[in-house]
Amino acid sequence: MMQEFALVLLLLLLPVLFFLASRVRAGKTGDLRPLPGVEELAGAVGRSAETGQALHVSVGVAGVGGSQTAETWAGLTLLSELADEAAACNTPLIVTVADPTVLPLAQEILWRAAVRNGNPEGYDPTQVRFIAPNPMAYAAGVTGLLLWEPLTANVMVGTFGEEVLLMGEVGARQGVRQVAGTANPQALPLMAATTDETLIGEEIFAGGAYTARQPIQVASLLAQDWARWAIAVAIIVVAAAKMLL
């Protein structure tokens, strides 16, 4: 039953999605609702370019192919946008990973960003550092980076657990601007307590659309908002009808 409902909902949303995408291309839709975490990311590369200090990006402690693949891809999507901005500004970028499957993907993202911005010589594969597959060991390695590397920002988006408290606390003590996001409800309070801005749950999947501003991605977010409103109205109508009948 749920599968049939999901299929019907998808078919209903497809025309809305294409309609909104055409309006986005024509510049006829309103702005997306603000996400403070994404707005903070927008200025991170600029501050790094001004100071000459590096920007650190972590895409989480999970890899590709497991149950947390979606969160890892969300982190990689944000990395792609930040890498483009960093390559355009010739800004140093440091990426740390905890899973071997993510290492070549992150290196490919940085290389493509350098090529797109006409500076393939600026690509350095050692910008992506494999720390450790164990979450706490990875966190220990990242804290060393936060302590000894001059950084302007620390971005952590992906799968995280309790180890994020260690990284966030050290970053806060160092005075580094921090943006973090995950879909793990157990890690979100730890992020909120130690970082400047937090992307909560589904916001990490929307981050790429906010930064890239591709019409189909923006239209997808708008369609989801429309669907939420439609479902909320339907629930209210059904509840009111049951009370009156």
C-alpha atoms as a PDB file:
ATOM      1  CA  MET A   1       0.000   0.000   0.000  1.00  0.00           C
ATOM      2  CA  MET A   2       2.772   2.408   0.931  1.00  0.00           C
ATOM      3  CA  GLN A   3       4.646   1.643  -2.290  1.00  0.00           C
ATOM      4  CA  GLU A   4       1.573   2.429  -4.378  1.00  0.00           C
ATOM      5  CA  PHE A   5       1.029   5.679  -2.468  1.00  0.00           C
ATOM      6  CA  ALA A   6       4.679   6.699  -2.971  1.00  0.00           C
ATOM      7  CA  LEU A   7       4.420   5.952  -6.701  1.00  0.00           C
ATOM      8  CA  VAL A   8       1.228   8.017  -7.056  1.00  0.00           C
ATOM      9  CA  LEU A   9       2.803  10.893  -5.125  1.00  0.00           C
ATOM     10  CA  LEU A  10       5.891  10.766  -7.354  1.00  0.00           C
ATOM     11  CA  LEU A  11       3.779  10.820 -10.523  1.00  0.00           C
ATOM     12  CA  LEU A  12       1.829  13.800  -9.193  1.00  0.00           C
ATOM     13  CA  LEU A  13       5.014  15.659  -8.316  1.00  0.00           C
ATOM     14  CA  LEU A  14       6.758  15.135 -11.666  1.00  0.00           C
ATOM     15  CA  PRO A  15       4.653  17.700 -13.600  1.00  0.00           C
ATOM     16  CA  VAL A  16       5.049  20.130 -10.697  1.00  0.00           C
ATOM     17  CA  LEU A  17       8.807  19.561 -10.747  1.00  0.00           C
ATOM     18  CA  PHE A  18       9.157  20.317 -14.465  1.00  0.00           C
ATOM     19  CA  PHE A  19       6.829  23.320 -14.166  1.00  0.00           C
ATOM     20  CA  LEU A  20       8.884  24.765 -11.308  1.00  0.00           C
ATOM     21  CA  ALA A  21      12.152  24.043 -13.132  1.00  0.00           C
ATOM     22  CA  SER A  22      10.948  26.054 -16.128  1.00  0.00           C
ATOM     23  CA  ARG A  23       9.954  28.928 -13.844  1.00  0.00           C
ATOM     24  CA  VAL A  24      13.324  28.825 -12.077  1.00  0.00           C
ATOM     25  CA  ARG A  25      15.118  29.045 -15.435  1.00  0.00           C
ATOM     26  CA  ALA A  26      12.951  32.049 -16.283  1.00  0.00           C
ATOM     27  CA  GLY A  27      13.676  33.634 -12.904  1.00  0.00           C
ATOM     28  CA  LYS A  28       9.997  33.702 -11.931  1.00  0.00           C
ATOM     29  CA  THR A  29      10.095  31.875  -8.598  1.00  0.00           C
ATOM     30  CA  GLY A  30      10.726  33.234  -5.134  1.00  0.00           C
ATOM     31  CA  ASP A  31      13.850  32.616  -3.118  1.00  0.00           C
ATOM     32  CA  LEU A  32      14.361  29.447  -1.154  1.00  0.00           C
ATOM     33  CA  ARG A  33      13.795  29.674   2.565  1.00  0.00           C
ATOM     34  CA  PRO A  34      17.054  30.682   4.252  1.00  0.00           C
ATOM     35  CA  LEU A  35      19.358  28.080   5.769  1.00  0.00           C
ATOM     36  CA  PRO A  36      21.864  29.790   8.108  1.00  0.00           C
ATOM     37  CA  GLY A  37      24.307  26.899   7.770  1.00  0.00           C
ATOM     38  CA  VAL A  38      24.459  27.238   3.988  1.00  0.00           C
ATOM     39  CA  GLU A  39      24.765  31.019   4.266  1.00  0.00           C
ATOM     40  CA  GLU A  40      27.742  30.491   6.553  1.00  0.00           C
ATOM     41  CA  LEU A  41      29.317  28.201   3.948  1.00  0.00           C
ATOM     42  CA  ALA A  42      28.952  30.903   1.315  1.00  0.00           C
ATOM     43  CA  GLY A  43      31.454  33.101   3.115  1.00  0.00           C
ATOM     44  CA  ALA A  44      33.884  30.375   4.171  1.00  0.00           C
ATOM     45  CA  VAL A  45      35.877  30.255   0.931  1.00  0.00           C
ATOM     46  CA  GLY A  46      36.003  34.039   0.737  1.00  0.00           C
ATOM     47  CA  ARG A  47      37.495  34.293   4.214  1.00  0.00           C
ATOM     48  CA  SER A  48      40.066  31.634   3.318  1.00  0.00           C
ATOM     49  CA  ALA A  49      41.014  33.571   0.178  1.00  0.00           C
ATOM     50  CA  GLU A  50      41.447  36.772   2.190  1.00  0.00           C
ATOM     51  CA  THR A  51      43.576  35.204   4.915  1.00  0.00           C
ATOM     52  CA  GLY A  52      45.445  32.632   2.825  1.00  0.00           C
ATOM     53  CA  GLN A  53      44.546  29.998   5.404  1.00  0.00           C
ATOM     54  CA  ALA A  54      43.056  26.641   4.488  1.00  0.00           C
ATOM     55  CA  LEU A  55      39.464  25.471   4.700  1.00  0.00           C
ATOM     56  CA  HIS A  56      38.921  21.999   6.176  1.00  0.00           C
ATOM     57  CA  VAL A  57      36.107  19.765   4.908  1.00  0.00           C
ATOM     58  CA  SER A  58      35.068  16.443   6.418  1.00  0.00           C
ATOM     59  CA  VAL A  59      32.505  14.285   4.612  1.00  0.00           C
ATOM     60  CA  GLY A  60      31.857  12.043   7.596  1.00  0.00           C
ATOM     61  CA  VAL A  61      33.017   8.696   8.890  1.00  0.00           C
ATOM     62  CA  ALA A  62      30.988   6.468   6.538  1.00  0.00           C
ATOM     63  CA  GLY A  63      31.716   5.302   3.021  1.00  0.00           C
ATOM     64  CA  VAL A  64      29.898   4.620  -0.225  1.00  0.00           C
ATOM     65  CA  GLY A  65      27.930   1.409  -0.597  1.00  0.00           C
ATOM     66  CA  GLY A  66      26.553   1.109   2.923  1.00  0.00           C
ATOM     67  CA  SER A  67      23.445   2.308   4.704  1.00  0.00           C
ATOM     68  CA  GLN A  68      24.875   5.827   5.125  1.00  0.00           C
ATOM     69  CA  THR A  69      25.691   6.322   1.438  1.00  0.00           C
ATOM     70  CA  ALA A  70      23.142   9.131   1.044  1.00  0.00           C
ATOM     71  CA  GLU A  71      24.728  11.176   3.833  1.00  0.00           C
ATOM     72  CA  THR A  72      28.187  10.632   2.374  1.00  0.00           C
ATOM     73  CA  TRP A  73      26.979  11.811  -1.051  1.00  0.00           C
ATOM     74  CA  ALA A  74      25.471  14.890   0.599  1.00  0.00           C
ATOM     75  CA  GLY A  75      28.892  15.726   2.023  1.00  0.00           C
ATOM     76  CA  LEU A  76      30.576  15.077  -1.327  1.00  0.00           C
ATOM     77  CA  THR A  77      28.041  17.306  -3.097  1.00  0.00           C
ATOM     78  CA  LEU A  78      28.836  20.195  -0.779  1.00  0.00           C
ATOM     79  CA  LEU A  79      32.531  19.451  -1.211  1.00  0.00           C
ATOM     80  CA  SER A  80      32.123  19.763  -4.988  1.00  0.00           C
ATOM     81  CA  GLU A  81      30.651  23.258  -4.675  1.00  0.00           C
ATOM     82  CA  LEU A  82      33.269  24.379  -2.157  1.00  0.00           C
ATOM     83  CA  ALA A  83      36.029  22.909  -4.339  1.00  0.00           C
ATOM     84  CA  ASP A  84      34.806  24.931  -7.333  1.00  0.00           C
ATOM     85  CA  GLU A  85      34.847  28.144  -5.307  1.00  0.00           C
ATOM     86  CA  ALA A  86      38.238  27.322  -3.814  1.00  0.00           C
ATOM     87  CA  ALA A  87      39.755  26.527  -7.227  1.00  0.00           C
ATOM     88  CA  ALA A  88      38.404  29.783  -8.663  1.00  0.00           C
ATOM     89  CA  CYS A  89      39.950  31.770  -5.794  1.00  0.00           C
ATOM     90  CA  ASN A  90      43.118  29.642  -5.596  1.00  0.00           C
ATOM     91  CA  THR A  91      42.219  28.913  -1.981  1.00  0.00           C
ATOM     92  CA  PRO A  92      43.847  26.007  -0.097  1.00  0.00           C
ATOM     93  CA  LEU A  93      41.432  23.208   0.745  1.00  0.00           C
ATOM     94  CA  ILE A  94      42.055  20.256   3.064  1.00  0.00           C
ATOM     95  CA  VAL A  95      39.710  17.262   2.910  1.00  0.00           C
ATOM     96  CA  THR A  96      39.811  14.430   5.434  1.00  0.00           C
ATOM     97  CA  VAL A  97      38.097  11.065   4.950  1.00  0.00           C
ATOM     98  CA  ALA A  98      37.583   8.030   7.158  1.00  0.00           C
ATOM     99  CA  ASP A  99      36.680   5.439   4.531  1.00  0.00           C
ATOM    100  CA  PRO A 100      38.860   4.214   1.633  1.00  0.00           C
ATOM    101  CA  THR A 101      35.907   4.280  -0.790  1.00  0.00           C
ATOM    102  CA  VAL A 102      35.591   8.046  -0.356  1.00  0.00           C
ATOM    103  CA  LEU A 103      39.270   8.858  -0.947  1.00  0.00           C
ATOM    104  CA  PRO A 104      39.311   8.545  -4.785  1.00  0.00           C
ATOM    105  CA  LEU A 105      35.923  10.265  -5.044  1.00  0.00           C
ATOM    106  CA  ALA A 106      37.112  13.285  -3.088  1.00  0.00           C
ATOM    107  CA  GLN A 107      40.326  13.442  -5.130  1.00  0.00           C
ATOM    108  CA  GLU A 108      38.300  13.275  -8.356  1.00  0.00           C
ATOM    109  CA  ILE A 109      36.093  16.138  -7.144  1.00  0.00           C
ATOM    110  CA  LEU A 110      39.092  18.372  -6.444  1.00  0.00           C
ATOM    111  CA  TRP A 111      40.733  17.488  -9.763  1.00  0.00           C
ATOM    112  CA  ARG A 112      37.581  18.242 -11.751  1.00  0.00           C
ATOM    113  CA  ALA A 113      37.169  21.542  -9.914  1.00  0.00           C
ATOM    114  CA  ALA A 114      40.728  22.526 -10.809  1.00  0.00           C
ATOM    115  CA  VAL A 115      40.193  21.592 -14.476  1.00  0.00           C
ATOM    116  CA  ARG A 116      36.865  23.430 -14.696  1.00  0.00           C
ATOM    117  CA  ASN A 117      38.506  26.572 -13.397  1.00  0.00           C
ATOM    118  CA  GLY A 118      41.434  26.362 -15.821  1.00  0.00           C
ATOM    119  CA  ASN A 119      44.044  25.471 -13.246  1.00  0.00           C
ATOM    120  CA  PRO A 120      44.800  21.724 -13.473  1.00  0.00           C
ATOM    121  CA  GLU A 121      48.335  22.382 -12.190  1.00  0.00           C
ATOM    122  CA  GLY A 122      46.795  23.600  -8.941  1.00  0.00           C
ATOM    123  CA  TYR A 123      45.417  20.164  -8.129  1.00  0.00           C
ATOM    124  CA  ASP A 124      47.289  18.367  -5.368  1.00  0.00           C
ATOM    125  CA  PRO A 125      46.099  14.833  -4.486  1.00  0.00           C
ATOM    126  CA  THR A 126      47.574  15.198  -0.990  1.00  0.00           C
ATOM    127  CA  GLN A 127      44.873  17.760  -0.238  1.00  0.00           C
ATOM    128  CA  VAL A 128      42.686  14.725   0.471  1.00  0.00           C
ATOM    129  CA  ARG A 129      43.918  12.868   3.538  1.00  0.00           C
ATOM    130  CA  PHE A 130      42.818   9.429   4.681  1.00  0.00           C
ATOM    131  CA  ILE A 131      42.955   9.530   8.482  1.00  0.00           C
ATOM    132  CA  ALA A 132      41.572   6.272   9.937  1.00  0.00           C
ATOM    133  CA  PRO A 133      38.565   3.962   9.440  1.00  0.00           C
ATOM    134  CA  ASN A 134      37.635   3.982  13.133  1.00  0.00           C
ATOM    135  CA  PRO A 135      35.413   6.970  14.028  1.00  0.00           C
ATOM    136  CA  MET A 136      37.244   7.884  17.248  1.00  0.00           C
ATOM    137  CA  ALA A 137      40.657   7.434  15.628  1.00  0.00           C
ATOM    138  CA  TYR A 138      39.486   9.613  12.745  1.00  0.00           C
ATOM    139  CA  ALA A 139      38.292  12.269  15.197  1.00  0.00           C
ATOM    140  CA  ALA A 140      41.657  12.189  16.952  1.00  0.00           C
ATOM    141  CA  GLY A 141      43.414  12.775  13.639  1.00  0.00           C
ATOM    142  CA  VAL A 142      41.124  15.659  12.735  1.00  0.00           C
ATOM    143  CA  THR A 143      41.635  17.303  16.121  1.00  0.00           C
ATOM    144  CA  GLY A 144      45.371  17.258  15.464  1.00  0.00           C
ATOM    145  CA  LEU A 145      44.709  19.006  12.170  1.00  0.00           C
ATOM    146  CA  LEU A 146      42.520  21.598  13.888  1.00  0.00           C
ATOM    147  CA  LEU A 147      45.192  22.212  16.514  1.00  0.00           C
ATOM    148  CA  TRP A 148      48.205  22.588  14.243  1.00  0.00           C
ATOM    149  CA  GLU A 149      46.933  23.785  10.863  1.00  0.00           C
ATOM    150  CA  PRO A 150      45.971  27.464  10.450  1.00  0.00           C
ATOM    151  CA  LEU A 151      42.342  27.180   9.338  1.00  0.00           C
ATOM    152  CA  THR A 152      39.590  29.706   8.720  1.00  0.00           C
ATOM    153  CA  ALA A 153      36.691  27.239   8.759  1.00  0.00           C
ATOM    154  CA  ASN A 154      35.847  23.655   9.610  1.00  0.00           C
ATOM    155  CA  VAL A 155      33.009  22.077   7.599  1.00  0.00           C
ATOM    156  CA  MET A 156      31.707  18.674   8.712  1.00  0.00           C
ATOM    157  CA  VAL A 157      28.791  17.271   6.704  1.00  0.00           C
ATOM    158  CA  GLY A 158      27.967  13.577   6.454  1.00  0.00           C
ATOM    159  CA  THR A 159      27.610  10.655   8.840  1.00  0.00           C
ATOM    160  CA  PHE A 160      28.832  11.388  12.353  1.00  0.00           C
ATOM    161  CA  GLY A 161      28.328   9.986  15.832  1.00  0.00           C
ATOM    162  CA  GLU A 162      29.640  10.884  19.262  1.00  0.00           C
ATOM    163  CA  GLU A 163      33.117  11.545  17.853  1.00  0.00           C
ATOM    164  CA  VAL A 164      31.862  14.842  16.412  1.00  0.00           C
ATOM    165  CA  LEU A 165      31.882  16.307  19.928  1.00  0.00           C
ATOM    166  CA  LEU A 166      35.665  15.908  20.096  1.00  0.00           C
ATOM    167  CA  MET A 167      36.210  17.620  16.752  1.00  0.00           C
ATOM    168  CA  GLY A 168      33.684  20.370  17.385  1.00  0.00           C
ATOM    169  CA  GLU A 169      35.036  21.158  20.839  1.00  0.00           C
ATOM    170  CA  VAL A 170      38.619  21.494  19.622  1.00  0.00           C
ATOM    171  CA  GLY A 171      37.524  23.641  16.691  1.00  0.00           C
ATOM    172  CA  ALA A 172      35.550  25.913  19.008  1.00  0.00           C
ATOM    173  CA  ARG A 173      38.532  26.335  21.324  1.00  0.00           C
ATOM    174  CA  GLN A 174      40.698  27.255  18.348  1.00  0.00           C
ATOM    175  CA  GLY A 175      38.222  29.932  17.306  1.00  0.00           C
ATOM    176  CA  VAL A 176      37.572  28.322  13.921  1.00  0.00           C
ATOM    177  CA  ARG A 177      34.231  29.047  12.266  1.00  0.00           C
ATOM    178  CA  GLN A 178      32.380  25.729  12.068  1.00  0.00           C
ATOM    179  CA  VAL A 179      29.447  24.380  10.072  1.00  0.00           C
ATOM    180  CA  ALA A 180      28.269  20.828  10.695  1.00  0.00           C
ATOM    181  CA  GLY A 181      25.404  18.666   9.524  1.00  0.00           C
ATOM    182  CA  THR A 182      24.179  15.107   9.768  1.00  0.00           C
ATOM    183  CA  ALA A 183      21.019  13.009   9.670  1.00  0.00           C
ATOM    184  CA  ASN A 184      21.966  11.184  12.878  1.00  0.00           C
ATOM    185  CA  PRO A 185      19.721  12.542  15.681  1.00  0.00           C
ATOM    186  CA  GLN A 186      22.210  11.432  18.335  1.00  0.00           C
ATOM    187  CA  ALA A 187      24.964  13.623  16.879  1.00  0.00           C
ATOM    188  CA  LEU A 188      22.861  16.732  16.210  1.00  0.00           C
ATOM    189  CA  PRO A 189      22.819  18.023  19.832  1.00  0.00           C
ATOM    190  CA  LEU A 190      26.602  17.628  19.991  1.00  0.00           C
ATOM    191  CA  MET A 191      26.967  19.615  16.776  1.00  0.00           C
ATOM    192  CA  ALA A 192      24.612  22.329  17.971  1.00  0.00           C
ATOM    193  CA  ALA A 193      26.599  22.684  21.192  1.00  0.00           C
ATOM    194  CA  THR A 194      30.018  23.057  19.577  1.00  0.00           C
ATOM    195  CA  THR A 195      29.590  24.549  16.088  1.00  0.00           C
ATOM    196  CA  ASP A 196      28.435  27.931  14.816  1.00  0.00           C
ATOM    197  CA  GLU A 197      25.766  26.609  12.437  1.00  0.00           C
ATOM    198  CA  THR A 198      24.127  23.206  12.123  1.00  0.00           C
ATOM    199  CA  LEU A 199      22.415  21.592   9.140  1.00  0.00           C
ATOM    200  CA  ILE A 200      19.676  19.393  10.570  1.00  0.00           C
ATOM    201  CA  GLY A 201      18.595  16.167   8.911  1.00  0.00           C
ATOM    202  CA  GLU A 202      17.301  16.756   5.400  1.00  0.00           C
ATOM    203  CA  GLU A 203      19.030  20.148   5.236  1.00  0.00           C
ATOM    204  CA  ILE A 204      22.306  18.393   4.402  1.00  0.00           C
ATOM    205  CA  PHE A 205      20.692  16.991   1.246  1.00  0.00           C
ATOM    206  CA  ALA A 206      19.400  20.442   0.287  1.00  0.00           C
ATOM    207  CA  GLY A 207      22.785  22.097   0.743  1.00  0.00           C
ATOM    208  CA  GLY A 208      23.988  21.254  -2.762  1.00  0.00           C
ATOM    209  CA  ALA A 209      20.922  22.843  -4.334  1.00  0.00           C
ATOM    210  CA  TYR A 210      21.398  25.999  -2.276  1.00  0.00           C
ATOM    211  CA  THR A 211      25.035  26.375  -3.269  1.00  0.00           C
ATOM    212  CA  ALA A 212      24.865  25.217  -6.919  1.00  0.00           C
ATOM    213  CA  ARG A 213      21.491  26.838  -7.706  1.00  0.00           C
ATOM    214  CA  GLN A 214      20.856  24.422 -10.580  1.00  0.00           C
ATOM    215  CA  PRO A 215      17.248  24.864 -11.816  1.00  0.00           C
ATOM    216  CA  ILE A 216      16.247  21.213 -11.446  1.00  0.00           C
ATOM    217  CA  GLN A 217      17.694  21.051  -7.916  1.00  0.00           C
ATOM    218  CA  VAL A 218      15.992  24.262  -6.813  1.00  0.00           C
ATOM    219  CA  ALA A 219      12.746  23.066  -8.392  1.00  0.00           C
ATOM    220  CA  SER A 220      13.056  19.801  -6.476  1.00  0.00           C
ATOM    221  CA  LEU A 221      13.251  21.678  -3.170  1.00  0.00           C
ATOM    222  CA  LEU A 222      10.301  23.873  -4.089  1.00  0.00           C
ATOM    223  CA  ALA A 223       8.279  20.807  -5.120  1.00  0.00           C
ATOM    224  CA  GLN A 224       9.050  19.155  -1.785  1.00  0.00           C
ATOM    225  CA  ASP A 225       7.857  22.255   0.063  1.00  0.00           C
ATOM    226  CA  TRP A 226       4.664  22.237  -1.995  1.00  0.00           C
ATOM    227  CA  ALA A 227       4.168  18.555  -1.181  1.00  0.00           C
ATOM    228  CA  ARG A 228       4.598  19.232   2.542  1.00  0.00           C
ATOM    229  CA  TRP A 229       1.962  21.948   2.439  1.00  0.00           C
ATOM    230  CA  ALA A 230      -0.395  19.705   0.448  1.00  0.00           C
ATOM    231  CA  ILE A 231       0.033  16.824   2.904  1.00  0.00           C
ATOM    232  CA  ALA A 232      -0.449  19.151   5.894  1.00  0.00           C
ATOM    233  CA  VAL A 233      -3.643  20.577   4.400  1.00  0.00           C
ATOM    234  CA  ALA A 234      -4.906  17.072   3.584  1.00  0.00           C
ATOM    235  CA  ILE A 235      -4.294  15.925   7.169  1.00  0.00           C
ATOM    236  CA  ILE A 236      -6.170  18.932   8.555  1.00  0.00           C
ATOM    237  CA  VAL A 237      -9.088  18.425   6.165  1.00  0.00           C
ATOM    238  CA  VAL A 238      -9.371  14.703   6.962  1.00  0.00           C
ATOM    239  CA  ALA A 239      -9.140  15.352  10.710  1.00  0.00           C
ATOM    240  CA  ALA A 240     -11.793  18.077  10.519  1.00  0.00           C
ATOM    241  CA  ALA A 241     -14.067  15.847   8.446  1.00  0.00           C
ATOM    242  CA  LYS A 242     -13.801  13.012  10.982  1.00  0.00           C
ATOM    243  CA  MET A 243     -14.638  15.388  13.828  1.00  0.00           C
ATOM    244  CA  LEU A 244     -17.704  16.760  12.042  1.00  0.00           C
ATOM    245  CA  LEU A 245     -19.060  13.428  10.825  1.00  0.00           C
END
